[in-house]
Short mmCIF file of C-alpha atoms in Angstrom, two decimals:
data_model
loop_
_atom_site.label_atom_id
_atom_site.label_comp_id
_atom_site.label_asym_id
_atom_site.label_seq_id
_atom_site.Cartn_x
_atom_site.Cartn_y
_atom_site.Cartn_z
CA MET A 208 0.00 0.04 0.01
CA LYS A 209 1.23 3.44 -0.91
CA SER A 210 2.40 5.57 2.08
CA THR A 211 -0.23 8.33 0.88
CA ASN A 212 -3.03 5.71 1.55
CA ILE A 213 -1.69 4.55 4.63
CA ALA A 214 -1.81 8.11 6.39
CA ILE A 215 -5.43 8.76 4.51
CA PHE A 216 -6.67 5.68 6.25
CA ALA A 217 -4.88 6.27 9.55
CA LEU A 218 -6.63 9.76 9.48
CA ALA A 219 -10.02 8.24 8.48
CA MET A 220 -9.95 5.31 11.24
CA ALA A 221 -8.70 7.66 13.87
CA SER A 222 -12.07 9.66 13.13
CA VAL A 223 -14.07 6.61 13.06
CA ALA A 224 -12.42 5.71 16.56
CA THR A 225 -13.72 9.06 18.11
CA GLY A 226 -17.19 8.57 16.91
CA THR A 227 -16.96 11.38 14.22
CA ALA A 228 -17.87 9.49 11.22
CA ASP A 229 -20.34 6.50 10.41
CA ALA A 230 -19.63 5.98 6.59
CA GLN A 231 -16.61 7.42 4.33
CA THR A 232 -15.61 6.63 0.67
CA ALA A 233 -12.34 7.42 -0.98
CA THR A 234 -11.80 7.78 -4.52
CA PRO A 235 -9.04 5.96 -6.16
CA ALA A 236 -5.43 7.26 -5.39
CA ALA A 237 -3.65 6.38 -8.38
CA PRO A 238 -2.35 8.09 -10.41
CA ALA A 239 -3.97 11.55 -9.08
CA PRO A 240 -1.67 13.84 -6.56
CA SER A 241 -4.72 13.98 -4.25
CA VAL A 242 -7.28 12.08 -2.47
CA THR A 243 -11.56 12.95 -1.62
CA ILE A 244 -12.97 11.48 1.29
CA THR A 245 -16.50 11.68 1.80
CA MET A 246 -18.07 11.23 5.27
CA LYS A 247 -21.87 11.32 6.35
CA ASP A 248 -22.02 12.27 10.02
CA ARG A 249 -22.10 15.89 11.42
CA ALA A 250 -18.78 16.30 13.15
CA PRO A 251 -17.38 19.90 13.64
CA VAL A 252 -14.91 19.00 10.94
CA GLN A 253 -14.29 15.93 8.69
CA LEU A 254 -11.39 15.56 6.24
CA VAL A 255 -12.44 15.67 2.94
CA ARG A 256 -9.16 15.89 0.90
CA MET A 257 -5.33 15.36 0.94
CA THR A 258 -3.34 17.08 -1.61
CA SER A 259 0.30 15.38 -1.88
CA LEU A 260 3.15 17.30 -2.16
CA PRO A 261 5.81 14.75 -2.97
CA ASP A 262 8.51 17.08 -4.08
CA ILE A 263 8.49 19.20 -0.93
CA GLU A 264 10.75 18.75 2.11
CA GLY A 265 11.12 20.08 5.27
CA ASP A 266 8.56 22.23 7.55
CA PHE A 267 5.99 24.50 6.46
CA ASP A 268 4.97 27.62 8.24
CA PHE A 269 2.00 30.33 8.03
CA LEU A 270 -0.96 30.20 5.10
CA ALA A 271 -2.99 32.92 3.75
CA VAL A 272 -6.07 33.20 1.59
CA ASP A 273 -7.31 35.14 -1.35
CA PRO A 274 -10.98 34.57 -1.23
CA LYS A 275 -12.03 36.42 -4.57
CA HIS A 276 -9.44 34.35 -6.51
CA ASP A 277 -9.95 31.21 -4.84
CA ARG A 278 -6.25 30.94 -3.99
CA LEU A 279 -4.61 29.61 -0.78
CA PHE A 280 -0.86 30.48 -0.11
CA ILE A 281 1.21 28.60 2.24
CA ALA A 282 5.31 29.28 3.12
CA ALA A 283 7.17 26.36 2.59
CA GLU A 284 9.80 27.43 5.01
CA GLU A 285 12.77 25.01 4.28
CA HIS A 286 12.06 24.11 0.87
CA HIS A 287 12.43 28.12 -0.08
CA SER A 288 9.02 28.16 -1.87
CA VAL A 289 5.69 29.58 -1.85
CA GLU A 290 2.79 27.28 -2.83
CA MET A 291 -0.26 28.48 -4.36
CA PHE A 292 -3.22 26.13 -4.15
CA LYS A 293 -7.28 26.33 -5.53
CA ALA A 294 -8.86 27.29 -1.91
CA SER A 295 -12.11 25.76 -3.15
CA THR A 296 -10.63 22.36 -3.71
CA GLY A 297 -7.02 22.12 -2.52
CA GLU A 298 -5.93 21.49 -5.86
CA HIS A 299 -2.17 22.21 -5.91
CA LEU A 300 -1.78 25.09 -8.91
CA ARG A 301 2.13 25.86 -8.48
CA SER A 302 5.33 26.02 -6.51
CA VAL A 303 7.35 29.27 -6.95
CA ALA A 304 10.90 29.92 -5.64
CA GLY A 305 12.97 33.17 -5.13
CA VAL A 306 12.25 33.54 -1.29
CA LYS A 307 14.59 32.17 1.22
CA THR A 308 12.87 31.22 4.48
CA PRO A 309 9.01 32.16 4.05
CA HIS A 310 7.33 32.60 7.42
CA THR A 311 4.17 34.89 7.55
CA LEU A 312 2.16 35.89 4.64
CA ALA A 313 -0.30 38.43 4.32
CA TYR A 314 -2.50 38.95 1.14
CA ILE A 315 -3.03 42.56 0.18
CA ALA A 316 -6.54 42.52 -1.72
CA GLU A 317 -6.73 45.83 -3.25
CA LYS A 318 -3.12 45.73 -4.56
CA ASN A 319 -3.45 42.03 -5.43
CA GLU A 320 0.05 41.40 -3.67
CA LEU A 321 1.31 39.02 -1.32
CA ALA A 322 3.42 40.30 1.76
CA VAL A 323 6.15 37.67 2.54
CA ALA A 324 8.50 37.93 5.75
CA ASP A 325 11.49 36.22 4.53
CA GLY A 326 13.62 35.56 7.65
CA GLY A 327 16.46 34.04 5.40
CA ASP A 328 16.61 37.28 3.62
CA SER A 329 16.24 39.44 6.27
CA SER A 330 13.26 41.46 4.65
CA VAL A 331 9.38 41.43 3.90
CA GLN A 332 9.23 40.85 0.12
CA PHE A 333 6.02 41.81 -1.96
CA LEU A 334 5.00 39.42 -4.77
CA SER A 335 2.26 39.55 -7.15
CA ALA A 336 -0.32 37.21 -6.20
CA ASP A 337 -0.96 35.89 -9.71
CA ASP A 338 2.51 34.63 -10.79
CA LEU A 339 4.35 35.15 -7.36
CA HIS A 340 6.98 37.40 -9.07
CA ARG A 341 8.79 40.04 -6.88
CA ILE A 342 7.53 43.47 -6.90
CA ASP A 343 9.51 44.94 -3.83
CA ARG A 344 11.52 44.00 -0.90
CA VAL A 345 11.51 45.96 2.57
CA PRO A 346 15.01 45.54 4.39
CA LEU A 347 14.68 44.58 8.05
CA ILE A 348 17.08 44.10 10.90
CA ASP A 349 19.62 41.41 9.60
CA GLY A 350 19.07 37.91 11.23
CA SER A 351 22.33 36.41 8.57
CA VAL A 352 24.58 36.92 11.87
CA THR A 353 23.45 33.80 13.61
CA GLY A 354 21.79 31.70 10.58
CA LYS A 355 18.67 30.86 12.68
CA THR A 356 16.48 32.75 9.43
CA ASP A 357 13.99 33.77 11.95
CA SER A 358 14.44 37.67 11.13
CA PRO A 359 11.69 38.30 10.37
CA ASP A 360 9.11 35.84 11.46
CA ALA A 361 5.92 36.17 12.93
CA GLY A 362 3.53 38.99 11.60
CA ILE A 363 -0.01 40.37 11.19
CA TYR A 364 -1.69 42.39 8.57
CA ASP A 365 -4.01 45.04 9.84
CA ALA A 366 -6.24 45.99 6.75
CA LYS A 367 -7.83 48.81 8.39
CA ARG A 368 -4.82 50.71 8.99
CA ARG A 369 -2.89 49.47 5.72
CA ILE A 370 0.01 48.56 8.28
CA PHE A 371 1.86 44.86 8.03
CA TYR A 372 3.21 44.26 11.25
CA VAL A 373 6.41 41.99 11.45
CA GLY A 374 8.39 41.00 14.25
CA ASN A 375 12.18 40.91 13.42
CA GLY A 376 15.50 41.16 15.19
CA GLY A 377 15.82 39.28 18.52
CA LYS A 378 18.20 35.71 18.61
CA SER A 379 18.11 35.80 14.72
CA ALA A 380 20.00 38.96 15.15
CA ASN A 381 22.32 38.17 18.17
CA LEU A 382 20.29 40.75 19.75
CA PRO A 383 18.76 40.46 23.34
CA TYR A 384 15.46 42.69 22.01
CA SER A 385 12.98 42.56 19.31
CA GLU A 386 11.21 45.15 16.85
CA ILE A 387 7.87 45.14 15.24
CA ALA A 388 8.10 46.90 12.11
CA LYS A 389 4.87 48.79 10.82
CA ILE A 390 5.29 48.37 6.90
CA ASN A 391 2.74 50.50 4.92
CA VAL A 392 1.62 47.74 2.47
CA ASP A 393 0.71 50.83 -0.20
CA THR A 394 4.09 52.51 -0.25
CA HIS A 395 6.35 49.41 0.81
CA LYS A 396 8.16 51.67 3.36
CA ILE A 397 8.58 51.12 7.15
CA VAL A 398 6.62 53.99 8.95
CA GLY A 399 7.63 53.07 12.49
CA THR A 400 9.24 50.60 14.63
CA ILE A 401 7.99 49.21 18.56
CA ARG A 402 10.73 47.82 20.46
CA VAL A 403 9.89 44.52 22.56
CA GLU A 404 12.18 43.39 25.34
CA GLY A 405 12.23 39.82 24.30
CA ASP A 406 14.34 37.73 21.83
CA ASN A 407 11.47 35.15 20.56
CA LEU A 408 8.17 37.10 19.35
CA GLU A 409 5.68 34.69 18.33
CA ALA A 410 1.76 35.01 16.88
CA MET A 411 0.14 38.55 17.40
CA ALA A 412 -3.76 39.62 17.30
CA ILE A 413 -5.35 43.07 17.15
CA ASP A 414 -8.25 44.53 19.03
CA GLU A 415 -9.30 47.20 16.87
CA ALA A 416 -11.59 48.94 19.38
CA THR A 417 -8.95 49.92 21.60
CA ASN A 418 -5.77 50.01 19.27
CA ARG A 419 -3.94 47.71 20.89
CA LEU A 420 -1.63 44.87 19.49
CA PHE A 421 -1.24 41.45 21.44
CA VAL A 422 2.04 39.60 20.81
CA ASN A 423 3.72 36.22 22.19
CA ILE A 424 6.81 36.99 23.84
CA ARG A 425 8.16 33.45 23.92
CA ASP A 426 11.39 33.89 25.86
CA LYS A 427 9.91 35.46 28.27
CA LYS A 428 6.70 33.33 28.87
CA GLN A 429 4.94 36.86 28.63
CA ILE A 430 2.35 38.48 26.42
CA GLY A 431 3.17 41.97 25.43
CA VAL A 432 0.15 44.39 24.97
CA VAL A 433 1.22 47.02 22.24
CA ASP A 434 -0.64 50.71 22.14
CA LEU A 435 -0.65 51.44 18.20
CA LYS A 436 -1.25 55.06 18.91
CA GLN A 437 1.71 55.38 21.29
CA ASN A 438 3.95 52.91 19.32
CA ALA A 439 4.88 51.26 22.39
CA VAL A 440 4.37 48.07 24.67
CA VAL A 441 2.58 49.60 27.74
CA ALA A 442 2.12 46.12 29.78
CA THR A 443 3.25 42.53 29.87
CA TRP A 444 1.64 39.42 31.18
CA ASP A 445 3.50 37.00 33.32
CA VAL A 446 1.32 33.99 32.35
CA GLY A 447 3.97 31.51 32.98
CA LEU A 448 3.14 29.56 30.02
CA ASN A 449 5.63 27.23 28.53
CA ARG A 450 6.68 28.00 24.85
CA ASN A 451 3.52 30.49 24.18
CA THR A 452 3.20 30.31 20.47
CA ALA A 453 -0.27 30.66 18.98
CA LEU A 454 -2.56 33.54 19.64
CA ALA A 455 -6.08 34.58 18.52
CA PHE A 456 -8.26 37.22 19.97
CA ASP A 457 -12.38 37.25 21.04
CA ALA A 458 -13.35 40.79 20.46
CA ALA A 459 -17.05 39.95 21.54
CA ASN A 460 -15.64 38.66 24.90
CA ASN A 461 -12.58 40.78 25.39
CA LEU A 462 -10.45 37.40 25.44
CA VAL A 463 -6.85 36.65 24.41
CA PHE A 464 -6.56 33.07 23.23
CA VAL A 465 -2.92 31.56 23.94
CA GLY A 466 -1.60 28.25 22.68
CA SER A 467 1.51 26.89 24.58
CA ARG A 468 3.76 23.75 24.42
CA ALA A 469 4.87 21.02 26.55
CA PRO A 470 2.30 20.28 27.55
CA GLY A 471 -0.32 21.63 24.88
CA LEU A 472 -2.62 24.13 26.86
CA LEU A 473 -5.08 26.32 25.44
CA THR A 474 -5.51 29.57 27.99
CA ALA A 475 -8.21 31.94 27.69
CA LEU A 476 -6.90 35.59 29.07
CA ASP A 477 -9.09 38.64 29.98
CA ALA A 478 -7.57 40.80 27.38
CA THR A 479 -7.89 44.13 29.93
CA THR A 480 -6.07 42.65 32.96
CA GLY A 481 -4.28 39.28 31.54
CA ALA A 482 -5.89 37.33 34.31
CA VAL A 483 -6.38 33.66 33.21
CA VAL A 484 -10.10 33.09 32.53
CA ALA A 485 -9.99 29.31 31.23
CA GLN A 486 -7.07 26.72 30.50
CA VAL A 487 -7.90 23.40 28.90
CA PRO A 488 -5.37 20.64 27.44
CA CYS A 489 -5.23 20.82 23.57
CA ALA A 490 -3.28 19.13 20.86
CA ASP A 491 0.71 19.62 21.80
CA MET A 492 3.21 21.42 19.70
CA THR A 493 0.96 24.01 18.35
CA ASP A 494 2.10 26.82 15.86
CA SER A 495 -1.43 28.44 15.05
CA MET A 496 -4.75 29.00 16.05
CA THR A 497 -7.95 30.48 14.47
CA TRP A 498 -11.05 31.95 16.18
CA ASP A 499 -14.47 31.74 14.45
CA PRO A 500 -16.95 34.16 16.22
CA GLU A 501 -19.92 32.88 14.25
CA LEU A 502 -19.88 29.62 15.43
CA LYS A 503 -17.87 30.55 19.00
CA ARG A 504 -15.18 27.79 18.02
CA LEU A 505 -11.30 27.88 18.23
CA TYR A 506 -9.47 25.60 16.39
CA VAL A 507 -5.79 24.88 17.47
CA VAL A 508 -3.48 22.76 15.53
CA GLY A 509 -0.22 21.09 16.29
CA ALA A 510 1.85 18.33 15.55
CA GLN A 511 -0.16 16.11 17.99
CA GLY A 512 -3.45 16.83 16.05
CA LEU A 513 -6.18 19.38 15.31
CA SER A 514 -8.43 20.19 18.62
CA VAL A 515 -11.52 21.88 17.97
CA PHE A 516 -13.09 23.98 21.13
CA GLN A 517 -16.82 24.94 21.44
CA GLN A 518 -16.92 28.16 23.42
CA GLU A 519 -19.77 27.52 25.99
CA SER A 520 -19.21 30.75 28.27
CA ARG A 521 -16.50 32.92 28.58
CA ASP A 522 -14.74 30.52 31.08
CA ARG A 523 -15.92 27.43 29.62
CA TYR A 524 -14.47 25.74 26.55
CA VAL A 525 -15.32 22.08 25.54
CA GLU A 526 -12.97 19.93 23.12
CA LEU A 527 -15.47 18.77 20.55
CA LEU A 528 -13.04 16.59 18.62
CA ARG A 529 -9.15 15.98 18.25
CA THR A 530 -8.32 14.38 15.01
CA PRO A 531 -4.66 13.52 13.62
CA VAL A 532 -2.96 15.99 10.88
CA ASN A 533 0.07 13.92 10.30
CA GLY A 534 2.23 16.37 12.34
CA ALA A 535 0.87 19.46 10.47
CA LYS A 536 1.70 22.79 13.23
CA THR A 537 0.02 25.34 11.43
CA GLY A 538 -3.27 25.83 9.65
CA LEU A 539 -6.27 28.32 8.99
CA TYR A 540 -10.07 28.43 8.97
CA VAL A 541 -11.40 30.08 5.93
CA PRO A 542 -15.19 31.13 6.57
CA GLN A 543 -15.73 32.05 2.95
CA PHE A 544 -15.20 28.42 1.83
CA LYS A 545 -16.50 26.39 5.06
CA GLN A 546 -12.97 24.68 5.07
CA TYR A 547 -10.10 24.21 7.40
CA TYR A 548 -6.66 23.86 6.19
CA ALA A 549 -3.64 22.00 7.93
CA VAL A 550 -0.21 21.43 5.99
CA HIS A 551 2.08 18.82 7.06
CA PRO A 552 5.67 18.10 6.15
CA LYS A 553 6.89 14.61 5.06
CA ASN A 554 6.85 12.10 8.07
CA ALA A 555 7.34 8.09 8.29
CA LEU A 556 3.80 7.49 7.24
CA ASP A 557 3.52 9.77 4.09
CA GLY A 558 5.21 12.73 2.12
CA ALA A 559 4.27 16.28 2.51
CA GLY A 560 0.82 17.08 2.09
CA LEU A 561 -2.31 19.84 2.28
CA LEU A 562 -5.26 18.33 4.08
CA VAL A 563 -8.49 19.98 3.95
CA PHE A 564 -11.47 19.72 6.38
CA ARG A 565 -15.16 20.37 5.81
CA VAL A 566 -16.49 22.65 8.61
CA ALA A 567 -19.84 21.98 9.80
CA ARG A 568 -22.07 25.19 10.04
#
């Protein structure tokens, strides 16, 4: 049996074992590069397609989506490429080199451009979203001195302000501090920087109502609170979380969600005080999480699986499902397609691949 089929079988059988499927069929695998799965029950997420990526070696990082043109972009950081897919189906469209170590991606809809935080190049690159050719390059703090390829790494795009916030510096640049660069996506210019006293910045989230940005300061086991009007860190929360990496924001309930590792924990913090509101186990080795305010669900993906949580109240979270993802650490829920995407590297059972889950509404 081909390794792809083994992995698909393992994923599907795991869903059956947890009571998430009562029937399933799969289209023949050969010679197509992907497999489609059909399930009949109403699990919160169901694997519907796997697209094999046999030529890609190494880990992946962040995802971005262009719903209008039905495109999904994935950073293949160790393959030194950006991968483009048809978002609705998961079909692999192209693999484009020209980046060194892509991390955070941001799609700029009005300009049809893709911004790429390229840690290997110590820059943010702006690419045409049509064919991924480079339009511009914005140099940041040089991280080549250590060879860690993480300056820049994590970031977030604020479409309202037209600013791409990107963490750089830190341990990759052999510095005890980091900076969050503010890059105007229209001019491709740095319009400000925010100093953060920590050398390992991870995921960020923005509270539009209070003009604050939250950032994981992983080396300090802290959450940094940035006032975007003052361009300064105005508070740090010592939450004591080990390797706090993933982060999301619930505006309606004024909560910051944090995903940490070893052990895998989902922590909900009051976004005003930083106090712990709730804490529950989740899949370990997470790099990303997505909050769905409509269904009040949180998707936390890590190498140990995808945890889907239902928010029953501000301080109560029920894990509806934990399903295998073949070692994927990053993923993205896209409400326009009612699908969740997770991308995994090559492993003992299978080559690299994109997993597409249908989300029950």
